[in-house]
Amino acid sequence: MAARSELGRAVGNHHGLDGKEGSTPRVPIPHCPLSIQGMWLDAVGTPSIGRARGSRIQAIKGGEMGQGQSKPEDIAALAQQDVDYAPPLGPPAEGNPQVYLDVKLGRYGAGVPLGRVVIELKKDVAPKTAQNFLELCTSEQEGFGYKGSRFHRIIPGFMCQGGDFTNDNGTGGMSIYGRTFEDENFQLAHLGPGVLSMANAGPNTNGSQFFLCTAQTPWLDGRHCVFGQVVEGFNVVKAMEACGTRGGEPMQDVMIAESGLIAQGTSMSLSNGQRTRKLHSTKHLTRAARVPTMFRRSRSRGRTKFRQSQLKKASIQAMRGVAML
């Protein structure tokens, strides 16, 4: 897909691109989510370099732009840590299919396993898009499906993008309906970490590429079709995120070793000792699902500051959270 979106041309110079048609970008624009380019836009879609830069500086100060781990064993250790997480779209709906991605570091051989990410596909809201993802997860056809593909772009504090099983660089991929298919709908929003959404190169250019959000990204609403969410294994997603860079090129090859459909009534956890909280089957999920997203984020920040003995800042953050109820 050679054509570049208007948005891509508008911000190309800020991503190492020369903005000219026919040029070879350092990080290819086609099929990359607008979320990456959207970091440079304000609420009305106008380039806003200063605001984006300021946001990034704040994220770096807050420890959200990468963990600094470079060794595979360090990344694997992160995948064993508990995370405070609740599915952003609420409890999984009965009857929706759930699929898994077994993630590892290293392109060849067994690599270093990180664990399993379990995803609910919102077939009740976006059936066509969900079916595309499901069949690509279960495909046995060599060279057509997610098994063996790489997360080619990871930006800490933002998202992990994968699904280019043809070109491995963000310029390829294809759907079960052909090379591309239309945007199904925009009923679901990018409410927070764990949202699964389709990457595209503009309207109605969905293929196989997707991204998992690691932050709330409301500027993507109406541009990318949300069709699922992580329901288990978000600790693995956080470990994947630690492999990312501000430019998007991962420090490690983050691979999908296996993928498939989870039969209803079976255990979702891997038997590899990964520590994952099963929020979908506990009272905690029901309670957390009722708490507004902004309050959950404020509460989390307050807890972090408390652990760092910044008692005054923790108190202020907690009061802000209470005010949002």
Short mmCIF file of C-alpha atoms in Angstrom, two decimals:
data_model
loop_
_atom_site.label_atom_id
_atom_site.label_comp_id
_atom_site.label_asym_id
_atom_site.label_seq_id
_atom_site.Cartn_x
_atom_site.Cartn_y
_atom_site.Cartn_z
CA MET A 1 0.00 0.00 0.00
CA ALA A 2 2.19 2.77 -1.38
CA ALA A 3 -0.05 5.72 -0.73
CA ARG A 4 0.54 7.62 2.46
CA SER A 5 -2.31 9.11 4.47
CA GLU A 6 -2.72 12.88 4.74
CA LEU A 7 -1.96 12.57 8.41
CA GLY A 8 1.22 10.67 7.63
CA ARG A 9 2.38 13.44 5.28
CA ALA A 10 1.53 16.12 7.83
CA VAL A 11 3.77 14.66 10.51
CA GLY A 12 6.30 12.78 8.40
CA ASN A 13 9.17 15.18 9.06
CA HIS A 14 8.90 14.55 12.78
CA HIS A 15 9.51 10.82 12.37
CA GLY A 16 12.66 10.91 10.28
CA LEU A 17 10.67 11.15 7.02
CA ASP A 18 11.14 13.64 4.27
CA GLY A 19 7.41 13.86 3.57
CA LYS A 20 7.80 13.30 -0.18
CA GLU A 21 5.84 10.77 -2.19
CA GLY A 22 7.92 7.79 -3.24
CA SER A 23 10.53 8.29 -0.53
CA THR A 24 11.67 5.45 1.71
CA PRO A 25 10.76 6.22 5.33
CA ARG A 26 13.00 5.08 8.15
CA VAL A 27 9.97 3.57 9.84
CA PRO A 28 7.38 2.72 7.14
CA ILE A 29 4.08 4.61 7.39
CA PRO A 30 1.70 2.19 5.60
CA HIS A 31 -0.28 0.03 8.01
CA CYS A 32 1.15 1.72 11.08
CA PRO A 33 -1.60 2.88 13.40
CA LEU A 34 -2.50 6.54 13.41
CA SER A 35 -1.82 6.28 17.11
CA ILE A 36 1.88 6.63 16.44
CA GLN A 37 1.39 9.71 14.32
CA GLY A 38 -1.43 10.87 16.60
CA MET A 39 1.09 11.50 19.37
CA TRP A 40 1.93 14.68 17.48
CA LEU A 41 -1.64 15.95 17.16
CA ASP A 42 -3.81 18.00 19.43
CA ALA A 43 -7.51 17.40 20.04
CA VAL A 44 -8.53 18.71 16.62
CA GLY A 45 -5.85 16.93 14.63
CA THR A 46 -3.47 19.87 14.28
CA PRO A 47 0.28 19.16 14.54
CA SER A 48 1.37 20.02 18.07
CA ILE A 49 5.05 19.21 18.47
CA GLY A 50 5.58 21.04 21.74
CA ARG A 51 2.68 19.34 23.45
CA ALA A 52 3.80 15.88 22.33
CA ARG A 53 7.35 16.58 23.40
CA GLY A 54 6.18 17.77 26.79
CA SER A 55 4.06 14.64 27.21
CA ARG A 56 7.02 12.47 26.38
CA ILE A 57 9.25 14.29 28.85
CA GLN A 58 6.65 13.78 31.58
CA ALA A 59 6.37 10.12 30.64
CA ILE A 60 10.15 9.71 30.86
CA LYS A 61 10.19 11.36 34.29
CA GLY A 62 7.37 9.07 35.35
CA GLY A 63 9.19 5.96 34.21
CA GLU A 64 6.68 5.20 31.43
CA MET A 65 8.99 5.40 28.42
CA GLY A 66 10.80 2.11 28.93
CA GLN A 67 12.21 0.21 31.84
CA GLY A 68 15.84 0.24 30.70
CA GLN A 69 16.11 -3.54 30.67
CA SER A 70 18.05 -4.87 27.69
CA LYS A 71 18.83 -8.47 28.62
CA PRO A 72 16.24 -11.15 27.81
CA GLU A 73 16.39 -12.52 31.35
CA ASP A 74 15.55 -9.07 32.74
CA ILE A 75 12.53 -8.81 30.45
CA ALA A 76 11.43 -12.33 31.40
CA ALA A 77 11.64 -11.39 35.08
CA LEU A 78 9.21 -8.52 34.44
CA ALA A 79 6.71 -11.00 32.99
CA GLN A 80 6.64 -12.80 36.33
CA GLN A 81 5.55 -9.72 38.27
CA ASP A 82 1.95 -9.10 39.27
CA VAL A 83 0.21 -6.11 37.73
CA ASP A 84 -2.85 -4.20 38.90
CA TYR A 85 -5.08 -4.61 35.87
CA ALA A 86 -8.76 -4.82 34.98
CA PRO A 87 -10.06 -5.25 31.40
CA PRO A 88 -10.84 -1.72 30.19
CA LEU A 89 -14.02 -2.74 28.33
CA GLY A 90 -15.47 -4.49 31.37
CA PRO A 91 -15.93 -8.19 32.20
CA PRO A 92 -15.73 -10.56 29.21
CA ALA A 93 -19.09 -11.15 27.57
CA GLU A 94 -20.41 -14.69 27.64
CA GLY A 95 -20.25 -16.25 24.19
CA ASN A 96 -17.40 -14.11 22.86
CA PRO A 97 -14.39 -16.17 21.70
CA GLN A 98 -11.07 -15.90 23.50
CA VAL A 99 -7.73 -16.45 21.83
CA TYR A 100 -4.17 -16.63 23.09
CA LEU A 101 -0.76 -15.37 22.01
CA ASP A 102 2.25 -17.18 23.50
CA VAL A 103 5.05 -14.62 23.43
CA LYS A 104 8.79 -15.19 23.47
CA LEU A 105 11.99 -13.22 22.98
CA GLY A 106 14.21 -14.35 20.13
CA ARG A 107 13.40 -15.08 16.52
CA TYR A 108 14.93 -18.56 16.34
CA GLY A 109 14.56 -21.67 18.45
CA ALA A 110 12.76 -21.74 21.78
CA GLY A 111 13.99 -18.27 22.70
CA VAL A 112 13.08 -16.88 26.11
CA PRO A 113 9.36 -17.45 26.87
CA LEU A 114 7.50 -14.50 28.38
CA GLY A 115 4.12 -16.15 28.82
CA ARG A 116 0.60 -16.11 27.45
CA VAL A 117 -1.65 -13.17 26.59
CA VAL A 118 -5.36 -14.07 26.53
CA ILE A 119 -7.64 -11.81 24.50
CA GLU A 120 -11.41 -11.55 24.35
CA LEU A 121 -12.63 -10.84 20.82
CA LYS A 122 -15.70 -8.62 20.82
CA LYS A 123 -17.61 -10.64 18.26
CA ASP A 124 -20.85 -9.25 19.65
CA VAL A 125 -19.80 -5.75 18.57
CA ALA A 126 -17.40 -6.22 15.63
CA PRO A 127 -18.01 -9.75 14.30
CA LYS A 128 -16.19 -9.37 10.97
CA THR A 129 -13.04 -7.90 12.51
CA ALA A 130 -13.08 -10.43 15.34
CA GLN A 131 -13.41 -13.32 12.89
CA ASN A 132 -10.42 -12.04 10.92
CA PHE A 133 -8.25 -12.03 14.03
CA LEU A 134 -9.53 -15.41 15.21
CA GLU A 135 -8.76 -17.15 11.92
CA LEU A 136 -5.31 -15.59 11.74
CA CYS A 137 -4.67 -16.88 15.27
CA THR A 138 -5.71 -20.42 14.34
CA SER A 139 -4.32 -20.57 10.80
CA GLU A 140 -2.24 -23.64 9.97
CA GLN A 141 -1.24 -22.29 6.57
CA GLU A 142 2.47 -21.51 6.44
CA GLY A 143 3.15 -17.82 5.99
CA PHE A 144 -0.45 -16.85 6.67
CA GLY A 145 -1.23 -16.21 10.30
CA TYR A 146 0.17 -14.75 13.48
CA LYS A 147 2.22 -17.76 14.59
CA GLY A 148 5.89 -16.96 14.09
CA SER A 149 5.32 -13.25 13.47
CA ARG A 150 6.92 -10.34 15.31
CA PHE A 151 5.79 -7.28 17.19
CA HIS A 152 7.69 -4.93 14.90
CA ARG A 153 6.85 -1.65 16.67
CA ILE A 154 6.68 -1.06 20.42
CA ILE A 155 6.50 2.37 22.03
CA PRO A 156 6.55 2.37 25.85
CA GLY A 157 3.63 4.16 27.43
CA PHE A 158 1.69 3.80 24.19
CA MET A 159 1.25 0.49 22.34
CA CYS A 160 2.68 -2.76 20.93
CA GLN A 161 2.01 -3.31 17.22
CA GLY A 162 2.26 -6.62 15.34
CA GLY A 163 0.57 -8.74 12.71
CA ASP A 164 2.78 -8.09 9.66
CA PHE A 165 3.48 -11.73 8.85
CA THR A 166 4.44 -11.02 5.23
CA ASN A 167 6.99 -8.18 5.38
CA ASP A 168 7.86 -8.05 9.10
CA ASN A 169 8.25 -4.28 9.06
CA GLY A 170 4.80 -2.68 9.10
CA THR A 171 4.25 -2.49 5.34
CA GLY A 172 2.59 -5.87 4.79
CA GLY A 173 0.03 -8.32 6.06
CA MET A 174 -3.37 -9.34 4.71
CA SER A 175 -6.80 -10.24 5.98
CA ILE A 176 -8.89 -13.35 5.46
CA TYR A 177 -11.10 -11.25 3.18
CA GLY A 178 -8.31 -10.12 0.86
CA ARG A 179 -5.49 -7.63 1.25
CA THR A 180 -7.68 -5.13 3.11
CA PHE A 181 -11.23 -4.72 4.34
CA GLU A 182 -13.37 -1.80 5.45
CA ASP A 183 -13.69 -0.32 8.93
CA GLU A 184 -16.51 -2.27 10.54
CA ASN A 185 -17.50 0.30 13.16
CA PHE A 186 -16.14 2.53 15.90
CA GLN A 187 -18.56 1.59 18.68
CA LEU A 188 -15.85 0.71 21.20
CA ALA A 189 -13.37 3.29 22.44
CA HIS A 190 -9.65 3.17 23.28
CA LEU A 191 -10.41 3.35 26.99
CA GLY A 192 -7.10 2.24 28.42
CA PRO A 193 -4.33 -0.36 28.65
CA GLY A 194 -5.27 -3.74 27.22
CA VAL A 195 -7.45 -2.53 24.35
CA LEU A 196 -7.00 -4.43 21.06
CA SER A 197 -7.44 -2.34 17.93
CA MET A 198 -6.77 -2.57 14.20
CA ALA A 199 -3.82 -0.75 12.64
CA ASN A 200 -4.41 0.86 9.26
CA ALA A 201 -3.04 3.27 6.66
CA GLY A 202 -6.19 5.35 6.54
CA PRO A 203 -9.93 4.71 6.29
CA ASN A 204 -10.99 1.20 5.22
CA THR A 205 -7.47 -0.24 4.95
CA ASN A 206 -7.57 -2.95 7.63
CA GLY A 207 -5.45 -6.02 7.02
CA SER A 208 -3.86 -8.21 9.66
CA GLN A 209 -1.91 -5.65 11.66
CA PHE A 210 -3.14 -4.81 15.14
CA PHE A 211 -1.95 -3.09 18.29
CA LEU A 212 -2.35 -3.61 22.02
CA CYS A 213 -2.65 -0.35 23.93
CA THR A 214 -0.56 0.15 27.06
CA ALA A 215 -2.18 3.52 27.82
CA GLN A 216 -5.43 5.38 27.26
CA THR A 217 -5.46 6.69 23.66
CA PRO A 218 -8.73 8.58 23.06
CA TRP A 219 -7.43 10.43 19.98
CA LEU A 220 -7.66 7.12 18.09
CA ASP A 221 -11.41 6.84 18.56
CA GLY A 222 -13.22 7.02 15.23
CA ARG A 223 -10.04 6.16 13.32
CA HIS A 224 -9.27 2.60 14.40
CA CYS A 225 -11.70 -0.23 15.05
CA VAL A 226 -11.50 -1.55 18.62
CA PHE A 227 -12.52 -5.22 18.65
CA GLY A 228 -11.11 -6.83 21.78
CA GLN A 229 -9.23 -6.59 25.04
CA VAL A 230 -6.66 -8.45 27.10
CA VAL A 231 -8.36 -10.45 29.84
CA GLU A 232 -5.33 -12.29 31.19
CA GLY A 233 -1.57 -11.94 30.87
CA PHE A 234 -1.24 -8.18 30.94
CA ASN A 235 1.97 -8.75 32.90
CA VAL A 236 3.33 -10.25 29.66
CA VAL A 237 2.23 -7.16 27.72
CA LYS A 238 4.10 -4.96 30.22
CA ALA A 239 7.23 -7.07 29.69
CA MET A 240 6.82 -6.65 25.93
CA GLU A 241 6.46 -2.91 26.43
CA ALA A 242 9.82 -2.84 28.23
CA CYS A 243 11.44 -3.97 24.95
CA GLY A 244 10.25 -0.83 23.18
CA THR A 245 11.93 2.43 22.31
CA ARG A 246 10.70 5.96 21.61
CA GLY A 247 11.42 5.37 17.91
CA GLY A 248 9.37 2.18 17.95
CA GLU A 249 12.07 -0.32 16.97
CA PRO A 250 12.13 -3.04 19.68
CA MET A 251 15.40 -3.78 21.47
CA GLN A 252 14.53 -7.49 21.32
CA ASP A 253 12.71 -9.63 18.78
CA VAL A 254 9.32 -10.02 20.47
CA MET A 255 7.74 -13.00 18.73
CA ILE A 256 4.39 -14.81 18.74
CA ALA A 257 5.58 -18.37 19.29
CA GLU A 258 2.09 -19.90 19.23
CA SER A 259 -1.46 -18.64 18.86
CA GLY A 260 -4.86 -20.25 18.94
CA LEU A 261 -8.40 -20.44 20.24
CA ILE A 262 -9.17 -21.19 23.88
CA ALA A 263 -11.95 -23.71 24.35
CA GLN A 264 -14.65 -22.51 26.71
CA GLY A 265 -14.36 -23.90 30.22
CA THR A 266 -10.60 -24.53 30.05
CA SER A 267 -7.87 -22.86 32.08
CA MET A 268 -6.28 -19.87 30.45
CA SER A 269 -3.00 -19.91 32.36
CA LEU A 270 0.24 -21.41 31.13
CA SER A 271 1.89 -23.94 33.41
CA ASN A 272 5.15 -21.97 33.37
CA GLY A 273 4.73 -20.24 36.70
CA GLN A 274 3.69 -16.85 35.31
CA ARG A 275 1.94 -14.72 37.89
CA THR A 276 -1.33 -13.50 36.44
CA ARG A 277 -4.34 -12.27 38.38
CA LYS A 278 -7.57 -13.75 37.01
CA LEU A 279 -9.67 -10.65 37.40
CA HIS A 280 -12.46 -11.92 35.17
CA SER A 281 -13.42 -14.60 37.72
CA THR A 282 -13.05 -12.64 40.96
CA LYS A 283 -14.98 -10.10 42.94
CA HIS A 284 -12.15 -7.65 42.26
CA LEU A 285 -13.09 -7.42 38.59
CA THR A 286 -16.71 -6.61 39.31
CA ARG A 287 -15.65 -3.83 41.65
CA ALA A 288 -12.93 -2.50 39.35
CA ALA A 289 -15.20 -2.52 36.33
CA ARG A 290 -17.45 -0.04 38.09
CA VAL A 291 -14.67 2.40 38.87
CA PRO A 292 -14.20 5.14 36.26
CA THR A 293 -11.03 4.85 34.21
CA MET A 294 -9.73 8.21 35.37
CA PHE A 295 -10.11 7.22 39.02
CA ARG A 296 -8.27 3.92 38.50
CA ARG A 297 -5.36 5.76 36.88
CA SER A 298 -5.29 8.36 39.66
CA ARG A 299 -5.40 5.65 42.33
CA SER A 300 -2.50 3.79 40.70
CA ARG A 301 -0.37 6.92 40.52
CA GLY A 302 -1.15 7.68 44.16
CA ARG A 303 -0.04 4.22 45.25
CA THR A 304 3.22 4.55 43.35
CA LYS A 305 4.03 7.87 44.97
CA PHE A 306 3.16 6.46 48.38
CA ARG A 307 5.62 3.62 47.91
CA GLN A 308 8.26 6.19 47.09
CA SER A 309 7.50 7.89 50.43
CA GLN A 310 6.17 10.97 48.70
CA LEU A 311 3.35 11.17 51.20
CA LYS A 312 2.24 14.69 50.36
CA LYS A 313 1.92 13.95 46.63
CA ALA A 314 0.13 10.69 47.39
CA SER A 315 -2.45 12.50 49.50
CA ILE A 316 -3.11 15.08 46.78
CA GLN A 317 -3.49 12.36 44.14
CA ALA A 318 -5.87 10.35 46.34
CA MET A 319 -8.06 13.42 46.94
CA ARG A 320 -8.25 14.04 43.19
CA GLY A 321 -9.39 10.46 42.73
CA VAL A 322 -12.13 10.82 45.34
CA ALA A 323 -13.34 14.02 43.67
CA MET A 324 -13.86 12.10 40.41
CA LEU A 325 -16.34 9.66 41.97
#
